[in-house]
XYZ file of C-alpha atoms in Angstrom:
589
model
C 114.747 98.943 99.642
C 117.194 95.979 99.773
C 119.567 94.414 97.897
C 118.555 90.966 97.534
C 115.601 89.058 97.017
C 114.762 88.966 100.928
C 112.039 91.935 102.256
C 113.012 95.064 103.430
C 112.844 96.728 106.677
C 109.368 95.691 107.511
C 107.537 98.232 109.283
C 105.366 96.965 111.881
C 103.068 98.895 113.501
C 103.130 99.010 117.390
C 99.348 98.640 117.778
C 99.056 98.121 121.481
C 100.329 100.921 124.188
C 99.181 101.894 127.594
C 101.068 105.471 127.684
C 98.942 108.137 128.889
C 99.302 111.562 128.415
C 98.258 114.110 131.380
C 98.541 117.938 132.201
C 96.727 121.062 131.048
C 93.312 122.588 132.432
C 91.554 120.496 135.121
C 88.108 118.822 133.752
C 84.572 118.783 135.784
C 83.283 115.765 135.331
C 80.344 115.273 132.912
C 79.601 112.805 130.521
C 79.965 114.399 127.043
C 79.126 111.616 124.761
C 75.100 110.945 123.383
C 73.593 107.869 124.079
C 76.557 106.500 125.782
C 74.996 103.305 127.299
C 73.059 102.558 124.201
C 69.802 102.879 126.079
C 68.270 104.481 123.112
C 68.039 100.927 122.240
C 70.187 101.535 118.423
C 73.897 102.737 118.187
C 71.784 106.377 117.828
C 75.001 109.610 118.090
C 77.828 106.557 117.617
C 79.251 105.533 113.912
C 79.388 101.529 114.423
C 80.333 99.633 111.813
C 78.699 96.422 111.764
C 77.532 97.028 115.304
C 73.744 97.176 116.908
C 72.170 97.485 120.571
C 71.689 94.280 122.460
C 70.334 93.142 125.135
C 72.266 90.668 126.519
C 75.145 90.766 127.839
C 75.042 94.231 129.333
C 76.831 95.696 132.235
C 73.907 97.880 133.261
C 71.069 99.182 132.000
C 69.028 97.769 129.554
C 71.064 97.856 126.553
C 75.107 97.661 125.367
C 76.669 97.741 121.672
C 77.461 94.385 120.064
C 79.891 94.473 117.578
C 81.157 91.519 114.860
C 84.432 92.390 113.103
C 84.842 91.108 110.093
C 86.540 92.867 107.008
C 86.704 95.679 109.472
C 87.925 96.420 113.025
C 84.546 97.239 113.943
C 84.879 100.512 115.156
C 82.540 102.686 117.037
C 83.315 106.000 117.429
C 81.718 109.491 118.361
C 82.874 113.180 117.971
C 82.178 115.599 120.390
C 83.102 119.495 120.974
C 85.828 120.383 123.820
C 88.156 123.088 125.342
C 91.293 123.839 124.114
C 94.381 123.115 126.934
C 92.120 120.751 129.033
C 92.228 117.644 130.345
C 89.534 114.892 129.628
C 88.798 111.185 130.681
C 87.523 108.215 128.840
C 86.644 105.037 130.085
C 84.460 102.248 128.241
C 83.400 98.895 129.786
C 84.170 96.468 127.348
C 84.308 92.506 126.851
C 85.518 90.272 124.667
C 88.862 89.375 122.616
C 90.901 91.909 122.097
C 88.947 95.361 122.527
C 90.319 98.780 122.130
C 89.279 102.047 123.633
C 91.148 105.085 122.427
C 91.152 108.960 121.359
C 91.705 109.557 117.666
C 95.404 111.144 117.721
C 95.865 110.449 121.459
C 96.133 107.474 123.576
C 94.657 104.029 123.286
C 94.286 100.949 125.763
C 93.341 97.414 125.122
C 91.889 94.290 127.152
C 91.229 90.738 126.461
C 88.647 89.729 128.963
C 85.116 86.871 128.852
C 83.236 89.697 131.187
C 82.825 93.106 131.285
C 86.062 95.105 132.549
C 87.016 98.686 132.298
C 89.042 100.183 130.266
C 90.721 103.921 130.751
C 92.842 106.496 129.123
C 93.076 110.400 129.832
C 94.753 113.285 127.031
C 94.904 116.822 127.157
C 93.546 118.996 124.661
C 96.115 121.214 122.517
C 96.544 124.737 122.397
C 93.799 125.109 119.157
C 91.689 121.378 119.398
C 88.063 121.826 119.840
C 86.775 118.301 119.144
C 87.903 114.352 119.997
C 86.606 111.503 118.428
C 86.430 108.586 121.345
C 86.261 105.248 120.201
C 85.816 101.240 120.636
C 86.766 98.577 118.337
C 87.844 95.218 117.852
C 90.309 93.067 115.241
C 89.637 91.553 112.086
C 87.608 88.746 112.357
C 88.417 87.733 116.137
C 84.821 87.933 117.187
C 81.930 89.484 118.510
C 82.763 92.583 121.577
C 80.443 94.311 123.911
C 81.064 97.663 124.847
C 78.214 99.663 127.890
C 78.947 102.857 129.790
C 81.644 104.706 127.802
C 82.299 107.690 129.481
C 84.038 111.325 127.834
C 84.304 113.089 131.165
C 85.044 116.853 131.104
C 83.960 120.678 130.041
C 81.721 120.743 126.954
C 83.818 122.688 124.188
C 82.247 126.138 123.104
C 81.905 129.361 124.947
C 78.518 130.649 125.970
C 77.167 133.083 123.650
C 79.842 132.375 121.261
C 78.853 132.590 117.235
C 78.584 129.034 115.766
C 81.043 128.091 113.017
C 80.693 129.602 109.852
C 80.715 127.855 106.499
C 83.538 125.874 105.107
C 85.862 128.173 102.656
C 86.557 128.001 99.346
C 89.367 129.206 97.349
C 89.323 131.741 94.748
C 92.339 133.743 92.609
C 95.346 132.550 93.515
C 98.362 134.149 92.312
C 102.250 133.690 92.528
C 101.967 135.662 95.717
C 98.228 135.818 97.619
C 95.382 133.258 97.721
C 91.875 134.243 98.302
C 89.589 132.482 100.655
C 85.631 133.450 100.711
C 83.469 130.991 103.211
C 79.620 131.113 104.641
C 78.597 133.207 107.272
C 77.977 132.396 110.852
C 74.618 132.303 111.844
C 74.918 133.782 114.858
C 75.856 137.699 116.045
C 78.999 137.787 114.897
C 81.814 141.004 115.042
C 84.342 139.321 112.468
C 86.173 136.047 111.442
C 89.542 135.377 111.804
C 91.627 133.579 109.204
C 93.930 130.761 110.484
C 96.953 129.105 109.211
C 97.421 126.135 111.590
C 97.328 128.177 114.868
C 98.331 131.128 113.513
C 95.933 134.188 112.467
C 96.704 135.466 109.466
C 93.850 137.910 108.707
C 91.144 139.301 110.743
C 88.196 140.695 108.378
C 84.433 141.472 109.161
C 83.346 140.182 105.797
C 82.858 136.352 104.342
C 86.028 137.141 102.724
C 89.754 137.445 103.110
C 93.127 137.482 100.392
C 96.355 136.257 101.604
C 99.151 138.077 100.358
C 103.067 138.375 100.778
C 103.343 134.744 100.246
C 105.940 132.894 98.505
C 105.694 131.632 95.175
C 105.057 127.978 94.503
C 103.879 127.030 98.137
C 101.038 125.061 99.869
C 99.032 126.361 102.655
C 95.489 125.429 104.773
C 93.458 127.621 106.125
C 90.065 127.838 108.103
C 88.041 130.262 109.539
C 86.305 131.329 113.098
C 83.889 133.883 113.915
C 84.246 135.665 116.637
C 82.282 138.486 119.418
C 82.453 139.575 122.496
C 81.653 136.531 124.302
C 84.326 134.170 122.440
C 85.450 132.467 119.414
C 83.978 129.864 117.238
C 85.135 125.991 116.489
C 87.100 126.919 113.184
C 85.971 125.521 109.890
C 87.709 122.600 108.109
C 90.761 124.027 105.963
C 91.022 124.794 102.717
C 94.230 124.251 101.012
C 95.881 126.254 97.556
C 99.538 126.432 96.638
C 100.364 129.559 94.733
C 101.105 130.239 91.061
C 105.239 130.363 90.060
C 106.708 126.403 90.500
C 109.313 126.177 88.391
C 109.043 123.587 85.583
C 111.081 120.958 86.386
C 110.938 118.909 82.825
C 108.862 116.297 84.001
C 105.810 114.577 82.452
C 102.679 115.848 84.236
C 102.524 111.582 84.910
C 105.953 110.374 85.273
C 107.600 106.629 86.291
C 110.027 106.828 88.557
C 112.483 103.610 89.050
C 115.699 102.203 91.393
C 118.372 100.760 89.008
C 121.311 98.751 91.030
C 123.677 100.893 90.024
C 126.325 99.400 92.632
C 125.840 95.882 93.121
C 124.091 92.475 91.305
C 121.332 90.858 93.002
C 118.975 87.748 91.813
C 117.928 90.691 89.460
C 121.002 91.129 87.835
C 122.368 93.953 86.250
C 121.128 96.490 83.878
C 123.432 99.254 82.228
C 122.295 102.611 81.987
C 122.380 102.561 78.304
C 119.284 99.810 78.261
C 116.887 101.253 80.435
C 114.490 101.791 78.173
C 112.610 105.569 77.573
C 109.780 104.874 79.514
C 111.625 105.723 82.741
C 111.079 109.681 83.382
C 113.529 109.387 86.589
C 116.183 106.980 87.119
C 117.672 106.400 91.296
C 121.190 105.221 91.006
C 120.957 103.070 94.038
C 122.795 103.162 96.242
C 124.992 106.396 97.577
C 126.307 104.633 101.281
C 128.197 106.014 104.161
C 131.398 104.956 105.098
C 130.251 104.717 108.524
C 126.626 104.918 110.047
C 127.368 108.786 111.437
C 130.374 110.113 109.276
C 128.003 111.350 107.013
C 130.603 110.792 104.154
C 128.765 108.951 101.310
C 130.465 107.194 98.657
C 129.183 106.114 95.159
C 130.827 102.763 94.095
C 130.026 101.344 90.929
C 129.188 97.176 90.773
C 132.589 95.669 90.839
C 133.304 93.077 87.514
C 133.105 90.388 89.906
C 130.130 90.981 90.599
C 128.569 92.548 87.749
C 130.147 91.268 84.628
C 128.015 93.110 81.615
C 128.914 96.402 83.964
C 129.922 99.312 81.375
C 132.780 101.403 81.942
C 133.063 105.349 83.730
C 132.602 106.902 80.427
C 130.181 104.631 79.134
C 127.686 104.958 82.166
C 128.241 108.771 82.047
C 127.526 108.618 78.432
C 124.547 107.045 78.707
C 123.181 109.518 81.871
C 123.846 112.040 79.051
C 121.591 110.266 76.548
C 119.026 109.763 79.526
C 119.346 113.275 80.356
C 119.191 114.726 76.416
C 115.896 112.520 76.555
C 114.494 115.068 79.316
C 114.872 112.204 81.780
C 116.080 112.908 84.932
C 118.908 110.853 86.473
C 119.756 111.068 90.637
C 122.086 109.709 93.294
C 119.957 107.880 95.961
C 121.400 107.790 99.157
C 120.774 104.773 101.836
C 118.753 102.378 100.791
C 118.166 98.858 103.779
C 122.301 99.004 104.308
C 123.466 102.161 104.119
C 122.131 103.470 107.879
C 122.922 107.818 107.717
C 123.029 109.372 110.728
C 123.958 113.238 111.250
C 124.320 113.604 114.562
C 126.586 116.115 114.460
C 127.648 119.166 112.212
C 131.052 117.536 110.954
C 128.568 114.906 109.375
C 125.770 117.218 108.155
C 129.133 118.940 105.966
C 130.511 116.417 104.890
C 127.259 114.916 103.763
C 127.139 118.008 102.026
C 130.853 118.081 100.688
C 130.911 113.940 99.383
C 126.904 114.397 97.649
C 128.015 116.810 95.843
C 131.275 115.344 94.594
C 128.985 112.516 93.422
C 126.650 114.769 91.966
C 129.554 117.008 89.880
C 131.361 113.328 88.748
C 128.032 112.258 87.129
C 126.755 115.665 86.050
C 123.491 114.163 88.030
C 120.262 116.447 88.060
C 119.559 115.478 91.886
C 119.284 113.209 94.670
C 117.046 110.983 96.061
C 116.643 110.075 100.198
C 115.781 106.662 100.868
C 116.816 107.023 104.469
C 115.214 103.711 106.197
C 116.151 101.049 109.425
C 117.406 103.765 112.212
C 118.786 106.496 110.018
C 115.636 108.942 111.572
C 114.621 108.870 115.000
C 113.287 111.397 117.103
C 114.255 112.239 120.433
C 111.953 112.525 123.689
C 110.058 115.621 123.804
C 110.298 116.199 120.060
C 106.871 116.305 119.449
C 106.437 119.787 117.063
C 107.428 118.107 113.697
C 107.414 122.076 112.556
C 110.682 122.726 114.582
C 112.621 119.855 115.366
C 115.623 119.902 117.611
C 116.553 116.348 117.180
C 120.465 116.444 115.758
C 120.034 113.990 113.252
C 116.790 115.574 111.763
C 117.922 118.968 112.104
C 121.508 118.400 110.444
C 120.006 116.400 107.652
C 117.190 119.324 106.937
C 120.337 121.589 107.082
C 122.411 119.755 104.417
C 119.082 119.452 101.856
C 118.470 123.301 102.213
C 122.314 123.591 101.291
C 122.236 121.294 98.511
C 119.408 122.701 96.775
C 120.891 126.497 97.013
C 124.032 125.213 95.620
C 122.498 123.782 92.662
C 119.681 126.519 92.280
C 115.889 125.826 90.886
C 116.559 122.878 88.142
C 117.703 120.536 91.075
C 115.238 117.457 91.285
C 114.689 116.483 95.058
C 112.958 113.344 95.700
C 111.915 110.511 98.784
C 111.454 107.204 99.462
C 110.423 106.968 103.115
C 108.221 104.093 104.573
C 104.842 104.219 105.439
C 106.083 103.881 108.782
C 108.202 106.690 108.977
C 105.319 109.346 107.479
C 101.975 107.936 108.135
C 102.145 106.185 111.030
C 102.819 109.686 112.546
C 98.839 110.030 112.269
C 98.620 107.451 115.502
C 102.133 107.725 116.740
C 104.394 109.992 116.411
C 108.486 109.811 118.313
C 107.623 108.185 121.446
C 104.705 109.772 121.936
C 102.568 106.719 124.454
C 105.343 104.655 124.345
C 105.452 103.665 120.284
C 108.863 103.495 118.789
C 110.734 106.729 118.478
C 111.225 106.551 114.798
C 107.576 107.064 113.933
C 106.706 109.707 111.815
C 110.269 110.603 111.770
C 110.132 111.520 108.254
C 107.372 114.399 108.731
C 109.890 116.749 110.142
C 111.744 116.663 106.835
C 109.221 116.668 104.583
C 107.506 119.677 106.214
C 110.686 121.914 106.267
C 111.743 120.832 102.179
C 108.144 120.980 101.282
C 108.611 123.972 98.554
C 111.688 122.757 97.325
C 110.703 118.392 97.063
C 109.982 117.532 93.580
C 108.147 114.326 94.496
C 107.330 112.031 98.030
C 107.080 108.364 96.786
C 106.449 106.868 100.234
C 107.258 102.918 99.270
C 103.624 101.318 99.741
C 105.208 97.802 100.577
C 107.057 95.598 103.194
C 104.898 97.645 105.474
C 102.178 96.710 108.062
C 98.680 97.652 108.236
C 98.090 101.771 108.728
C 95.578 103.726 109.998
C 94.675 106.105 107.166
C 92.144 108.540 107.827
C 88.855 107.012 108.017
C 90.265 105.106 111.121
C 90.377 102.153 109.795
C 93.215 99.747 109.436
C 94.712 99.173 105.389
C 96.856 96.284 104.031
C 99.119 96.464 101.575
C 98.750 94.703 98.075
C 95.288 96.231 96.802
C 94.004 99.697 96.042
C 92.614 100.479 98.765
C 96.357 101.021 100.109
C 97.444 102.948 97.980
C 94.228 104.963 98.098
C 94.472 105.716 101.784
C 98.168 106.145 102.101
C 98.419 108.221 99.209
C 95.472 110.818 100.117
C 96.807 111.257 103.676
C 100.095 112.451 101.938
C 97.396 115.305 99.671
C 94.900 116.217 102.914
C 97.592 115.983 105.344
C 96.588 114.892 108.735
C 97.000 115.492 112.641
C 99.779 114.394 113.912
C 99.443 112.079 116.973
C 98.322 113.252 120.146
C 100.926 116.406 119.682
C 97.850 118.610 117.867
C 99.784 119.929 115.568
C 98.338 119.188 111.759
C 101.117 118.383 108.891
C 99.640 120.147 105.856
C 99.099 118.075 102.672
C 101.316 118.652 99.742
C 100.818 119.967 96.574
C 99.259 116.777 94.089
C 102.312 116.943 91.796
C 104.545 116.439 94.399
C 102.865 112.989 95.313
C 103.593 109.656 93.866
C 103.438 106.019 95.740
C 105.599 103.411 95.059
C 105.262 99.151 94.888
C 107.494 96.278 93.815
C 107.685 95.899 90.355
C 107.562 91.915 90.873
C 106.670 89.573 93.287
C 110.123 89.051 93.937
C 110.854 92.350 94.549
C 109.197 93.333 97.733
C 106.345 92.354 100.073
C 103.231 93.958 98.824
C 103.054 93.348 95.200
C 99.873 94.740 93.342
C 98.744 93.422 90.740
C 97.936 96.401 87.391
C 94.119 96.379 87.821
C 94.545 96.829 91.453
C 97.405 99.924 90.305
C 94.701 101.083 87.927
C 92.054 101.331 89.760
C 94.013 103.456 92.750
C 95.213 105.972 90.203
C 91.784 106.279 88.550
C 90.489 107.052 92.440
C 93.242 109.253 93.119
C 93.184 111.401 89.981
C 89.582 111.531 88.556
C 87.791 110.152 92.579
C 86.136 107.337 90.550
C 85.576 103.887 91.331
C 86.879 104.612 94.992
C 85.005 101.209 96.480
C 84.168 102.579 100.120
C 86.807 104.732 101.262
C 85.843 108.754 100.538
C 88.794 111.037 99.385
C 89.667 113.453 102.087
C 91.971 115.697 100.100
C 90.043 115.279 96.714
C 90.893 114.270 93.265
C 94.484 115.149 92.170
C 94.715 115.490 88.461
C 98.247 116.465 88.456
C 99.047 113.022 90.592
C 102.792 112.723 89.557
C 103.108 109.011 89.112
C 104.417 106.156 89.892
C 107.732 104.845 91.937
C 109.287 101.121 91.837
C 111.706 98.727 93.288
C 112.986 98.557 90.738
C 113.989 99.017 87.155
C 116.037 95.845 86.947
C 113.629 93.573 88.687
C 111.077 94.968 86.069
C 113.443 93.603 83.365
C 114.512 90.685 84.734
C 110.304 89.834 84.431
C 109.986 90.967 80.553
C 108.953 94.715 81.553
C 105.679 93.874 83.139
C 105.411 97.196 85.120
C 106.739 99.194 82.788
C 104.395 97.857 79.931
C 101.312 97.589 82.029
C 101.777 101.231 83.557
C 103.586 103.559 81.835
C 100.892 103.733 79.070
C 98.080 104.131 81.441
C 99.555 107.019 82.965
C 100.250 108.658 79.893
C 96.358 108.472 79.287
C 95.326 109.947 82.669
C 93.427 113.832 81.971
């Protein structure tokens, strides 16, 4: 979020890579994919979108794909079964300009070329994968491509005699401390089924049914299901997810706006005092909290000077007013970063006395939390830190660190909240660190959000001054209409794999999920207009009038709301996103 009426940090995806990613089990070659020359004559065992057998031009055979991008990137793509800890092969000849052969979660290449050239990229399997989705596209609207002879070259997934997969679970009592999980069997001779939480078993049973107890109170989990016998293991189900019973009520409207007020400096904006932001705010970011260097890790609060702020109140009457706010049953916080104030903990001196100065802010303003809007190069994560579940990356690790010792200081009631960009959360679904050479901050944010996930009030990743993102029907989304917000916000509730690293970040809990937008058009890049707003949150909370994207993690009925940049741009435009959405949320089920 910035300061002045120019865009913030802009994340742009890095769409093109060549890294490849080798090791594991050795493959025997073999040709897993169906009809991988198209010599059915049809796009038969592919998805295509807008794509059909040809032929002419071909590169052998009688028949290749012909795809036309349009409002799409014209993907093709194909899932197939495969082993665990094993290396595979694709290759794809391909022509026309650009085309793309990659591995859902893994590598990708790309070629511009006016006749048919090949195209190749290998991955390894993780520890727990049993399928890969290989895949061809194109870009929006740069023509027609061919694609002929796309090759998946390795062991079949599966063991030999193995049950099949039983049926999907569903979830049934769930309590402050166990969930229970029921599911269809397998139709094949089966001994048991065994109960996973990412890769971990958590329950072995012989039944269609399993409760998970000794859990924590007010926490999220996913789980799936194998069968098993004596000649191997199933592919596991896809996971169910349940939080259990116990959050604590943290005084907030089941639907709640959430806003940025320039607390500490005038922009084209201008400024608002605390004491005239009007009820309809639920949770008010004092922006911004800034370091006094990038990695002292000492942030100050300074309020907008006179000079630069002339209606600015005084101490008492801005504390006064947080007092008002706060006898309201709003909630008021100290945001820290923002596009100029660059954190970085790199060491342990830093990650105390981030600890030491936020809370001195915190205690001046009697303050009910804080906010991270940690953006630019604040997060980054260093090579080979590729298990977002246990980072070792200093400035990750110290920052997790300081939130863990922030909340236990100031016990249940303390309201935790972030702002990170779509770049730093769900790009991590393509790219994650450097993983294939993409930028190392790249899904930076998942790390955090993983390890505070029972103690974050709400993730309101900033749906704006971003580039398009993959979400998880592997297709490319723009910011500025629903269908943005629709994707980004239901990878945040389904969760999603992360990169090529096979590790899966579990979704969170659907009142712990909000997206945010400019409030104007002068506010940010990405401005949506109300209908557009509307008709995302009807999708999101009821799954109605979704257009043609398919909600992965369900409806969310407890959505929490809405975030914006920001309260005074909102006034300095007569309210409009106040007055268009704060009563629509209020009539959401």
């Amino acid at each position: 979020m910035r300061r002045s009426r120019s865009l913030a940090f802009l994340a742009v995806l890095v769409l093109t890579f060549t890294g490849l990613i080798t090791g594991g089990g050795t493959a025997n070659a073999a040709n897993l994919l169906l009809n991988p020359g198209f010599e059915a004559g049809s796009t038969s065992g592919w998805s295509c979108a807008a794509g059909s057998a040809v032929s002419t031009p071909v590169r052998s055979g009688g028949y290749a794909v012909s795809v036309t991008p349009g409002s799409t990137i014209g993907k093709c793509a194909q899932t197939v079964s495969v082993r665990p800890n094993t290396t595979y092969a694709v290759s794809a000849w391909v022509n026309g300009n650009p085309v793309y052969l990659g591995v859902t979660g893994g590598p990708s290449t790309w070629t511009a070329a006016t006749s048919y050239t090949q195209l190749s990229v290998s991955f390894t399997t993780s520890a727990t994968q049993t399928t890969a989705e290989v895949y061809v596209h194109g870009w929006y609207g740069s023509g027609t491509f061919y694609a002929d002879d796309i090759s998946l070259d390795g062991p079949g997934g599966g063991t030999p005699g193995a049950p099949p997969a039983p049926g999907n679970p569903a979830v049934g009592t769930v309590t402050n401390s166990s969930i229970a999980l029921s599911w269809g069997a397998s139709a094949g001779t089966v001994t048991g089924y065994r109960v996973y939480e990412g890769g971990t078993v958590v329950a072995t049973v012989t039944g269609t049914s399993a409760t998970i107890s000794g859990l924590t109170a007010c926490s999220s989990h996913n789980y799936s299901v194998a069968a098993y016998n004596s000649a191997g293991e199933s592919p596991k189900t896809t996971e169910a997810g349940a939080t259990t019973s116990g959050c604590v009520d943290t005084g907030l409207p089941k639907h709640a706006l959430i806003g940025y007020l320039h607390a500490s400096f005038a922009n084209g904006s201008g400024y608002t005092r605390m004491a005239d932001v009007p009820a309809a705010w639920d949770i008010v970011n004092l922006a911004f909290g800034e370091p006094t260097s990038v990695t002292s890790g000492d942030i100050r609060f300074t309020r907008c000077p006179v000079a630069e702020c002339p209606t600015v109140e005084s101490d008492a009457e801005f504390i006064a007013a947080i007092r008002a706010k706060q006898a309201q049953g709003k909630k008021v916080l100290i945001s820290i970063g923002g596009q100029n104030g660059q954190v970085q903990l790199t060491t342990t001196a830093a990650r105390d006395a981030f600890v030491s100065s936020v809370s001195a802010i915190i205690d001046r303003y009697g303050l009910n939390g804080l906010d991270i809007d940690f953006e630019g190069h604040s997060l980054y994560l260093n090579s080979g830190d590729n298990d977002f579940r246990n980072p070792t990356t200093p400035v990750i690790v110290n920052l997790i660190s300081a939130l863990k010792t922030l909340k236990a200081r100031y016990g249940a009631g303390f309201v935790l909240t972030m702002a990170p960009e779509t770049f730093f959360v769900q790009t991590g679904y393509q790219y994650y660190g450097g993983l294939g050479g993409a930028d190392n901050r790249t899904g930076s944010y998942l790390p955090v959000i993983h390890a505070m996930r029972d103690a974050l009030t709400v993730l309101h990743v900033q749906d704006y001054n971003s580039g398009p993102v993959m979400g998880l029907d592997n297709q490319y989304h723009f910011m500025g209409g629903a269908d943005f917000h629709i994707a980004m916000t239901d990878m945040i509730k389904a969760g999603f794999t992360v990169s090529s690293t096979g590790f899966r970040f579990p979704g969170l809990r659907e009142d712990q999920i909000a997206f945010g937008l400019p409030a104007a058009v002068s506010a940010g890049n990405g401005h949506t207009a109300p209908a557009a707003v509307h008709a995302a949150l009807n999708c999101l909370a009821k799954n109605s009038g979704c257009g043609s994207y398919s909600l992965r993690g369900g409806a969310s009925p407890a959505l929490r709301g809405l975030m914006t940049w920001s309260i005074n741009w909102d006034r300095y435009y007569g309210w409009e996103f106040q007055n268009a959405h704060e009563p629509f949320l209020n009539a959401l089920p």
